[in-house]
mmCIF file of C-alpha atoms in Angstrom:
data_model
loop_
_atom_site.group_PDB
_atom_site.id
_atom_site.type_symbol
_atom_site.label_atom_id
_atom_site.label_comp_id
_atom_site.label_asym_id
_atom_site.label_seq_id
_atom_site.Cartn_x
_atom_site.Cartn_y
_atom_site.Cartn_z
ATOM 1 C CA MET A 17 1.485 26.505 5.788
ATOM 2 C CA ARG A 18 0.833 23.527 8.039
ATOM 3 C CA MET A 19 1.277 20.173 6.340
ATOM 4 C CA ARG A 20 -1.721 17.874 6.389
ATOM 5 C CA PRO A 21 -1.324 14.545 8.219
ATOM 6 C CA ASN A 22 -1.263 11.450 6.051
ATOM 7 C CA ILE A 23 -4.103 9.036 6.845
ATOM 8 C CA LEU A 24 -4.130 5.586 5.292
ATOM 9 C CA THR A 25 -7.395 3.778 4.575
ATOM 10 C CA ILE A 26 -7.235 0.060 3.883
ATOM 11 C CA ALA A 27 -10.625 -0.828 2.474
ATOM 12 C CA GLY A 28 -12.644 -1.964 -0.519
ATOM 13 C CA PHE A 29 -13.429 -0.135 -3.745
ATOM 14 C CA ASP A 30 -17.083 0.902 -4.155
ATOM 15 C CA PRO A 31 -17.861 2.084 -7.704
ATOM 16 C CA SER A 32 -20.720 4.267 -6.420
ATOM 17 C CA GLY A 33 -18.317 6.283 -4.266
ATOM 18 C CA GLY A 34 -20.587 6.035 -1.245
ATOM 19 C CA ALA A 35 -18.589 3.554 0.813
ATOM 20 C CA GLY A 36 -15.129 2.008 1.002
ATOM 21 C CA TYR A 37 -11.922 3.870 0.381
ATOM 22 C CA THR A 38 -13.452 6.322 -2.098
ATOM 23 C CA SER A 39 -15.773 7.552 0.653
ATOM 24 C CA ASP A 40 -12.921 7.516 3.174
ATOM 25 C CA ILE A 41 -10.743 9.687 0.927
ATOM 26 C CA LYS A 42 -13.547 12.214 0.474
ATOM 27 C CA THR A 43 -13.962 12.407 4.254
ATOM 28 C CA ILE A 44 -10.247 12.679 4.985
ATOM 29 C CA GLU A 45 -9.726 15.421 2.421
ATOM 30 C CA ALA A 46 -12.798 17.383 3.576
ATOM 31 C CA LEU A 47 -11.441 17.381 7.139
ATOM 32 C CA LYS A 48 -7.979 18.615 6.090
ATOM 33 C CA GLY A 49 -6.059 15.372 6.079
ATOM 34 C CA TYR A 50 -4.285 13.786 3.121
ATOM 35 C CA GLY A 51 -5.794 10.456 2.135
ATOM 36 C CA LEU A 52 -3.797 7.412 1.080
ATOM 37 C CA ALA A 53 -5.545 4.187 0.094
ATOM 38 C CA VAL A 54 -4.824 0.478 -0.186
ATOM 39 C CA CYS A 55 -7.455 -1.694 -1.875
ATOM 40 C CA THR A 56 -8.586 -4.928 -0.187
ATOM 41 C CA ALA A 57 -11.467 -5.797 -2.502
ATOM 42 C CA ASN A 58 -12.978 -4.828 -5.828
ATOM 43 C CA THR A 59 -16.731 -4.812 -5.302
ATOM 44 C CA ILE A 60 -19.542 -4.992 -7.824
ATOM 45 C CA GLN A 61 -22.116 -2.689 -6.276
ATOM 46 C CA ASN A 62 -23.998 0.559 -6.331
ATOM 47 C CA ASP A 63 -25.768 2.355 -3.505
ATOM 48 C CA VAL A 64 -28.667 -0.138 -3.369
ATOM 49 C CA THR A 65 -27.316 -3.442 -4.733
ATOM 50 C CA PHE A 66 -24.243 -5.498 -3.842
ATOM 51 C CA LYS A 67 -23.593 -8.345 -6.277
ATOM 52 C CA THR A 68 -20.182 -9.714 -5.363
ATOM 53 C CA CYS A 69 -16.680 -8.967 -4.183
ATOM 54 C CA TYR A 70 -13.257 -9.921 -5.588
ATOM 55 C CA TRP A 71 -10.655 -10.023 -2.840
ATOM 56 C CA VAL A 72 -7.168 -8.642 -3.353
ATOM 57 C CA ASP A 73 -4.346 -11.072 -2.560
ATOM 58 C CA ILE A 74 -2.640 -10.415 0.781
ATOM 59 C CA GLU A 75 0.782 -10.104 -0.868
ATOM 60 C CA VAL A 76 -0.542 -7.369 -3.167
ATOM 61 C CA ILE A 77 -1.983 -5.563 -0.141
ATOM 62 C CA LYS A 78 1.379 -5.782 1.632
ATOM 63 C CA ASP A 79 3.198 -4.474 -1.438
ATOM 64 C CA GLN A 80 0.839 -1.498 -1.608
ATOM 65 C CA ILE A 81 1.339 -0.756 2.092
ATOM 66 C CA SER A 82 5.102 -1.143 1.914
ATOM 67 C CA LEU A 83 5.594 1.328 -0.921
ATOM 68 C CA LEU A 84 3.430 3.926 0.808
ATOM 69 C CA PHE A 85 5.430 3.622 4.023
ATOM 70 C CA ASP A 86 8.641 4.034 2.027
ATOM 71 C CA ARG A 87 7.401 7.430 0.873
ATOM 72 C CA PHE A 88 5.054 8.804 3.553
ATOM 73 C CA GLU A 89 4.967 9.207 7.309
ATOM 74 C CA ILE A 90 1.832 7.388 8.454
ATOM 75 C CA THR A 91 0.737 7.285 12.085
ATOM 76 C CA TYR A 92 -3.012 6.599 11.738
ATOM 77 C CA VAL A 93 -4.749 3.914 9.707
ATOM 78 C CA LYS A 94 -8.424 3.097 9.185
ATOM 79 C CA ILE A 95 -9.292 -0.457 8.117
ATOM 80 C CA GLY A 96 -12.601 -1.446 6.526
ATOM 81 C CA ILE A 97 -13.589 -4.675 4.761
ATOM 82 C CA VAL A 98 -11.012 -7.457 4.745
ATOM 83 C CA GLN A 99 -11.461 -11.008 3.479
ATOM 84 C CA ASN A 100 -11.278 -12.712 6.887
ATOM 85 C CA TRP A 101 -9.762 -12.402 10.360
ATOM 86 C CA SER A 102 -6.572 -14.190 9.315
ATOM 87 C CA VAL A 103 -5.879 -11.705 6.509
ATOM 88 C CA LEU A 104 -6.746 -8.838 8.844
ATOM 89 C CA ASP A 105 -4.313 -10.119 11.465
ATOM 90 C CA GLN A 106 -1.554 -10.312 8.841
ATOM 91 C CA ILE A 107 -2.271 -6.753 7.699
ATOM 92 C CA ILE A 108 -2.169 -5.413 11.258
ATOM 93 C CA ASP A 109 1.099 -7.207 12.019
ATOM 94 C CA PHE A 110 2.594 -5.819 8.811
ATOM 95 C CA LEU A 111 1.521 -2.278 9.747
ATOM 96 C CA LEU A 112 3.054 -2.639 13.204
ATOM 97 C CA LYS A 113 6.256 -3.880 11.610
ATOM 98 C CA LYS A 114 6.350 -0.688 9.541
ATOM 99 C CA ASN A 115 5.507 1.544 12.518
ATOM 100 C CA ALA A 116 5.361 -0.015 15.992
ATOM 101 C CA THR A 117 3.440 2.976 17.402
ATOM 102 C CA ILE A 118 0.830 3.213 14.643
ATOM 103 C CA LYS A 119 -2.778 3.654 15.781
ATOM 104 C CA ILE A 120 -5.349 1.546 13.954
ATOM 105 C CA VAL A 121 -9.074 2.254 13.778
ATOM 106 C CA LEU A 122 -10.939 -0.890 12.751
ATOM 107 C CA ASP A 123 -14.442 -0.668 11.317
ATOM 108 C CA PRO A 124 -15.483 -4.349 11.373
ATOM 109 C CA VAL A 125 -17.656 -4.403 8.258
ATOM 110 C CA LEU A 126 -19.398 -7.783 8.342
ATOM 111 C CA ARG A 127 -22.122 -6.958 5.834
ATOM 112 C CA SER A 128 -22.896 -4.219 3.344
ATOM 113 C CA SER A 129 -25.756 -1.771 3.786
ATOM 114 C CA SER A 130 -27.498 -3.723 1.013
ATOM 115 C CA ASP A 131 -27.214 -6.934 3.113
ATOM 116 C CA PHE A 132 -24.279 -8.675 1.412
ATOM 117 C CA GLU A 133 -22.560 -10.863 4.045
ATOM 118 C CA PHE A 134 -18.751 -10.641 4.129
ATOM 119 C CA HIS A 135 -18.371 -13.159 6.952
ATOM 120 C CA THR A 136 -20.651 -15.925 8.150
ATOM 121 C CA SER A 137 -21.569 -16.403 11.807
ATOM 122 C CA SER A 138 -19.930 -19.819 11.912
ATOM 123 C CA SER A 139 -16.583 -18.442 10.752
ATOM 124 C CA LEU A 140 -16.771 -15.753 13.410
ATOM 125 C CA ILE A 141 -17.451 -18.298 16.138
ATOM 126 C CA ALA A 142 -14.623 -20.558 14.984
ATOM 127 C CA ASN A 143 -12.066 -17.813 14.568
ATOM 128 C CA GLU A 144 -9.671 -17.412 17.478
ATOM 129 C CA LEU A 145 -7.802 -14.422 16.077
ATOM 130 C CA LEU A 146 -10.251 -11.711 17.100
ATOM 131 C CA ASP A 147 -8.947 -11.344 20.649
ATOM 132 C CA SER A 148 -5.408 -11.005 19.337
ATOM 133 C CA ILE A 149 -6.562 -8.392 16.826
ATOM 134 C CA LEU A 150 -8.345 -6.364 19.508
ATOM 135 C CA ASP A 151 -5.134 -6.236 21.557
ATOM 136 C CA LYS A 152 -3.314 -4.599 18.642
ATOM 137 C CA ILE A 153 -5.733 -1.870 17.536
ATOM 138 C CA TYR A 154 -6.585 1.531 19.025
ATOM 139 C CA LEU A 155 -10.320 1.756 18.343
ATOM 140 C CA LEU A 156 -13.107 -0.570 17.191
ATOM 141 C CA THR A 157 -16.223 0.989 15.596
ATOM 142 C CA PRO A 158 -18.986 -1.632 15.177
ATOM 143 C CA ASN A 159 -22.699 -0.986 14.888
ATOM 144 C CA PHE A 160 -25.258 -2.943 16.911
ATOM 145 C CA ILE A 161 -25.676 -5.648 14.271
ATOM 146 C CA GLU A 162 -21.913 -6.153 14.021
ATOM 147 C CA ILE A 163 -21.217 -6.247 17.757
ATOM 148 C CA GLU A 164 -23.808 -9.002 18.175
ATOM 149 C CA LYS A 165 -21.928 -11.127 15.637
ATOM 150 C CA LEU A 166 -18.417 -10.558 16.993
ATOM 151 C CA PHE A 167 -19.008 -12.714 20.072
ATOM 152 C CA PRO A 168 -22.353 -14.448 19.451
ATOM 153 C CA ASN A 169 -22.081 -16.521 22.640
ATOM 154 C CA LYS A 170 -22.016 -13.378 24.772
ATOM 155 C CA THR A 171 -24.677 -10.793 25.501
ATOM 156 C CA ILE A 172 -24.076 -7.285 24.156
ATOM 157 C CA GLU A 173 -23.228 -6.148 27.681
ATOM 158 C CA GLN A 174 -20.675 -8.952 28.068
ATOM 159 C CA THR A 175 -19.233 -8.228 24.634
ATOM 160 C CA ILE A 176 -18.854 -4.519 25.415
ATOM 161 C CA ALA A 177 -17.072 -5.331 28.669
ATOM 162 C CA HIS A 178 -14.814 -7.859 26.955
ATOM 163 C CA ILE A 179 -13.830 -5.593 24.063
ATOM 164 C CA SER A 180 -13.273 -2.489 26.190
ATOM 165 C CA ARG A 181 -10.804 -4.390 28.367
ATOM 166 C CA LYS A 182 -8.673 -4.810 25.239
ATOM 167 C CA THR A 183 -9.238 -1.656 23.178
ATOM 168 C CA ASN A 184 -11.372 1.460 22.923
ATOM 169 C CA LEU A 185 -14.867 0.829 21.593
ATOM 170 C CA PHE A 186 -17.112 3.267 19.730
ATOM 171 C CA LEU A 187 -20.506 1.612 19.404
ATOM 172 C CA LYS A 188 -22.533 3.147 16.577
ATOM 173 C CA GLY A 189 -26.242 3.533 17.266
ATOM 174 C CA GLY A 190 -27.740 3.701 13.798
ATOM 175 C CA HIS A 191 -29.192 0.186 14.107
ATOM 176 C CA ARG A 192 -30.457 0.442 17.679
ATOM 177 C CA GLU A 193 -34.022 -0.696 18.255
ATOM 178 C CA GLU A 194 -34.431 2.138 20.747
ATOM 179 C CA ALA A 195 -32.720 5.541 20.862
ATOM 180 C CA VAL A 196 -31.647 5.343 17.212
ATOM 181 C CA GLY A 197 -28.540 7.422 16.584
ATOM 182 C CA LYS A 198 -27.239 7.302 20.154
ATOM 183 C CA ASP A 199 -23.557 6.350 19.965
ATOM 184 C CA GLU A 200 -21.414 5.282 22.915
ATOM 185 C CA LEU A 201 -17.688 5.350 23.610
ATOM 186 C CA TYR A 202 -16.151 2.849 26.032
ATOM 187 C CA THR A 203 -12.468 3.385 26.799
ATOM 188 C CA VAL A 204 -9.847 0.961 28.065
ATOM 189 C CA GLN A 205 -9.555 3.239 31.105
ATOM 190 C CA GLY A 206 -13.119 2.312 32.037
ATOM 191 C CA MET A 207 -14.815 5.558 30.963
ATOM 192 C CA HIS A 208 -18.205 5.610 29.240
ATOM 193 C CA TYR A 209 -19.506 8.506 27.141
ATOM 194 C CA VAL A 210 -22.824 8.926 25.309
ATOM 195 C CA PHE A 211 -23.242 10.890 22.071
ATOM 196 C CA ASN A 212 -26.852 11.739 21.369
ATOM 197 C CA PRO A 213 -27.875 12.897 17.880
ATOM 198 C CA LYS A 214 -28.208 16.668 17.447
ATOM 199 C CA GLU A 215 -29.213 17.175 13.842
ATOM 200 C CA LYS A 216 -32.770 16.676 12.583
ATOM 201 C CA ASN A 217 -34.192 15.600 9.224
ATOM 202 C CA LEU A 218 -31.467 13.008 8.735
ATOM 203 C CA SER A 219 -31.741 10.445 5.949
ATOM 204 C CA GLU A 220 -30.090 7.064 5.610
ATOM 205 C CA LYS A 221 -26.815 7.042 3.677
ATOM 206 C CA HIS A 222 -24.924 4.248 1.980
ATOM 207 C CA GLY A 223 -21.473 4.038 3.619
ATOM 208 C CA SER A 224 -22.276 6.137 6.698
ATOM 209 C CA GLY A 225 -20.183 3.779 8.855
ATOM 210 C CA CYS A 226 -17.186 4.302 6.571
ATOM 211 C CA ILE A 227 -17.631 8.061 6.824
ATOM 212 C CA LEU A 228 -17.812 8.006 10.618
ATOM 213 C CA SER A 229 -14.785 5.779 11.168
ATOM 214 C CA SER A 230 -12.619 7.694 8.686
ATOM 215 C CA ALA A 231 -13.723 11.025 10.203
ATOM 216 C CA ILE A 232 -12.714 9.859 13.690
ATOM 217 C CA THR A 233 -9.377 8.637 12.326
ATOM 218 C CA THR A 234 -8.753 11.985 10.648
ATOM 219 C CA TYR A 235 -9.530 13.980 13.775
ATOM 220 C CA LEU A 236 -7.178 11.732 15.754
ATOM 221 C CA ALA A 237 -4.443 12.361 13.171
ATOM 222 C CA LEU A 238 -5.096 16.100 13.493
ATOM 223 C CA GLY A 239 -4.227 15.857 17.172
ATOM 224 C CA PHE A 240 -7.618 15.675 18.871
ATOM 225 C CA PRO A 241 -7.930 13.363 21.892
ATOM 226 C CA LEU A 242 -10.147 10.320 21.500
ATOM 227 C CA LEU A 243 -13.275 11.809 23.094
ATOM 228 C CA LYS A 244 -13.203 14.976 20.980
ATOM 229 C CA ALA A 245 -12.323 13.033 17.826
ATOM 230 C CA CYS A 246 -15.377 10.831 18.320
ATOM 231 C CA TYR A 247 -17.605 13.820 19.058
ATOM 232 C CA ARG A 248 -16.433 15.716 15.972
ATOM 233 C CA GLY A 249 -16.605 12.585 13.811
ATOM 234 C CA LYS A 250 -20.228 12.041 14.781
ATOM 235 C CA ARG A 251 -21.150 15.671 14.079
ATOM 236 C CA TYR A 252 -19.488 15.545 10.657
ATOM 237 C CA THR A 253 -21.374 12.357 9.829
ATOM 238 C CA GLU A 254 -24.685 13.899 10.885
ATOM 239 C CA LYS A 255 -24.114 16.841 8.562
ATOM 240 C CA LEU A 256 -23.635 14.420 5.684
ATOM 241 C CA LEU A 257 -26.761 12.488 6.647
ATOM 242 C CA LYS A 258 -28.763 15.659 6.075
ATOM 243 C CA SER A 259 -26.800 16.841 3.024
ATOM 244 C CA ASN A 260 -29.479 15.526 0.638
ATOM 245 C CA LYS A 261 -32.341 13.021 0.451
ATOM 246 C CA SER A 262 -30.543 10.407 -1.642
ATOM 247 C CA LEU A 263 -28.531 7.416 -0.367
ATOM 248 C CA LEU A 264 -25.246 9.110 -1.338
ATOM 249 C CA ALA A 265 -23.806 11.821 0.892
ATOM 250 C CA TYR A 266 -22.467 15.153 -0.335
ATOM 251 C CA HIS A 267 -19.125 15.985 1.278
ATOM 252 C CA ARG A 268 -18.337 19.649 1.906
#
């Protein structure tokens, strides 16, 4: 029997199970990977309300990562909410120290689906670490709201061009003003691909961005090339968006 690939998610804990590493683990396991998790934040939330977030100390995060790498072979990592760009940069450097060839998928969660802000615009403008971070990851998966905040002094077109010179970019279309649900992949090789929605009767889901990014990471770990991993990740996410009418997806 073929062994499942180990996929590490570094993300927050959501008690509702809709987002964060609990959602990531559900996705990874459903797609035939084995999910490992490191907690970056303990959140006080459900699927409609986000009250606050208690950040995990960076040294605790490193200790969690280190012990997992002592035991498991890990070649793909998905990262969700992290306290700030400095902590994120430290986590990425630590991962690369453990495995210099590791591929990192970063879902830059800047706010929750219930509008809790994890980072302020001023901190994003002031932070000079983002370019360094982009050079070290394999794929960035922002939505339209997030990409506008990453480089607020640039237009979206300029931001896309800037990011895709450094890393692969999967731009999620759930928050588009037009053509809602149209996702786009921009590769460092200069290729551009469009993923139009196929499913109908979709309903909004808490944590859909977590599901998509962890699904793409899992498909990459299973050996699919980037384009196919993104295509399959989107299709899996669409199936969950139509799994029921509530804000919480049913994984199959």
